[in-house]
């Protein structure tokens, strides 16, 4: 059987008891390592599981899944996913390929940033569609997410923004010379995300995510050094939330006083927060 | 410290290792018992934790929280919540009350139905705002959720529908005679929910959740007998998914072929499913 096991958000102890039991008895254990990361390294996971773990990068999962699925009709194979197993499209695809091979599958749910973001006090039923923000380059500034924000804002909903991570990206100069050298991993910060949102809002001009828009940045949700910062996008574009992973929420119009009361404790500056909150409500 | 600990969705082994460690050492352990239930009973939880558990009903949490928070500035108090700790407004409120008393708080995230619903293959970033469906009575048929569905449908998003549970509801006839007798617990089924959606769509006439609308019913997500059924609301209004808890997703227009391929395996009847899928895409 192929078991997709959610690892939750922060460290090795965020796995469920059910998930850990499967890891301990599985024939092979893979760790998906390209859509998200835990805040602890492979060695720490392996020590905690008492098992060695095979790192599964994008290429292995998307192009060489046969090796992952080998014999999974006879033995238990554990495929570990940071967050919840169904957080990313690529895992749905892996289950489909297992089905084609008549391999039974089992998923062990866990916390995802999509619910972990509740740590901000923003109510989960008030969120619209989730968007992803990628690193802009000099000549590539994808902004289809802007239309999604406009849609969410029109019906008053919060928008969760998931921030880009780049792991195992080849250095393009070296690649041109025929050598595969990987860049160090990069993780987008709340500040970078806020800056990109402000830039695109200036270009597109709908005023949904400009400098004064109210947003919440989070870092290392679920960890003991979890950080939450509420403020305008301009304030967040200057905030330093420390180590990865970061996420951001753009606050919508449909708000509850309870959300304000909860979030205000994390404001960069309470007076600005109150003004931005009132403005967000009236949009 | 007040620890809000998510229990996940199905059974006693869905708690995280981190959560379990806190439960084992906490001075008192409360189990919130009115917004959702696990699929195992209190005795099984207590045996697994090696601890006795105090059942916290709505009245205790909302009106007598002082007893829960007593001494929590000095000792560890664990407050267990089915799903994720921030899934329901009432828990945010409990943290606010702790803050007022200068009691530090800590949340241990876990799977929620809001991400567990990914087991359907529907992509989580394509969901709009979540709605709740309550049991209709002869003279009370609240339908503000209909406007939320219209909003989600207008921008092509799926809608997750959380179904009513009634636990510890007093019998009104007995109450009128001065006696408090509780009704047996009731849990809304996918069939009841589908039926109520069809009825309101007939009244309101926008065609967003009529008989032919495509939906997915789920039961006991995360359990070994988890069930997924895809079909029209009319088909689901006649489906029996067995024991609680049930949830439902109304499928939106923005779909990915991967979602169809995944979900089709759970169709009541593949031909009807294909027709309803095409219709959903073209709305």
Coordinates of C-alpha atoms in Angstrom, one line a residue, chain B residues 122 152-158 207-208 212-215 231-232 249-255 260 263 272-283:
Chain B
X122 CA -10.7 18.6 -5.3
X152 CA -18.6 31.3 -4.7
X153 CA -20.2 30.0 -7.8
X154 CA -19.9 33.4 -9.5
X155 CA -16.2 33.1 -9.4
X156 CA -16.1 29.4 -10.1
X157 CA -15.1 28.1 -6.7
X158 CA -16.0 24.9 -4.8
X207 CA -29.8 27.4 -10.2
X208 CA -26.6 27.1 -8.1
X212 CA -28.5 18.5 -11.3
X213 CA -25.7 20.3 -9.6
X214 CA -22.6 18.3 -9.1
X215 CA -21.5 17.6 -5.5
X231 CA -23.0 12.7 -8.0
X232 CA -25.8 15.2 -8.6
X249 CA -18.8 19.9 -1.4
X250 CA -20.6 21.7 -4.1
X251 CA -18.3 21.6 -7.2
X252 CA -17.5 24.9 -8.8
X253 CA -16.7 25.8 -12.4
X254 CA -12.9 26.2 -12.1
X255 CA -11.8 22.6 -12.3
X260 CA -12.2 15.0 -12.5
X263 CA -13.2 12.0 -8.3
X272 CA -24.3 11.1 -15.0
X273 CA -21.1 12.3 -13.4
X274 CA -19.5 13.1 -16.7
X275 CA -22.6 15.1 -17.8
X276 CA -22.8 17.0 -14.5
X277 CA -19.0 17.7 -14.6
X278 CA -19.3 19.2 -18.1
X279 CA -22.4 21.2 -17.0
X280 CA -20.5 22.5 -13.9
X281 CA -17.6 23.6 -16.0
X282 CA -19.8 25.6 -18.4
X283 CA -21.8 27.5 -15.7

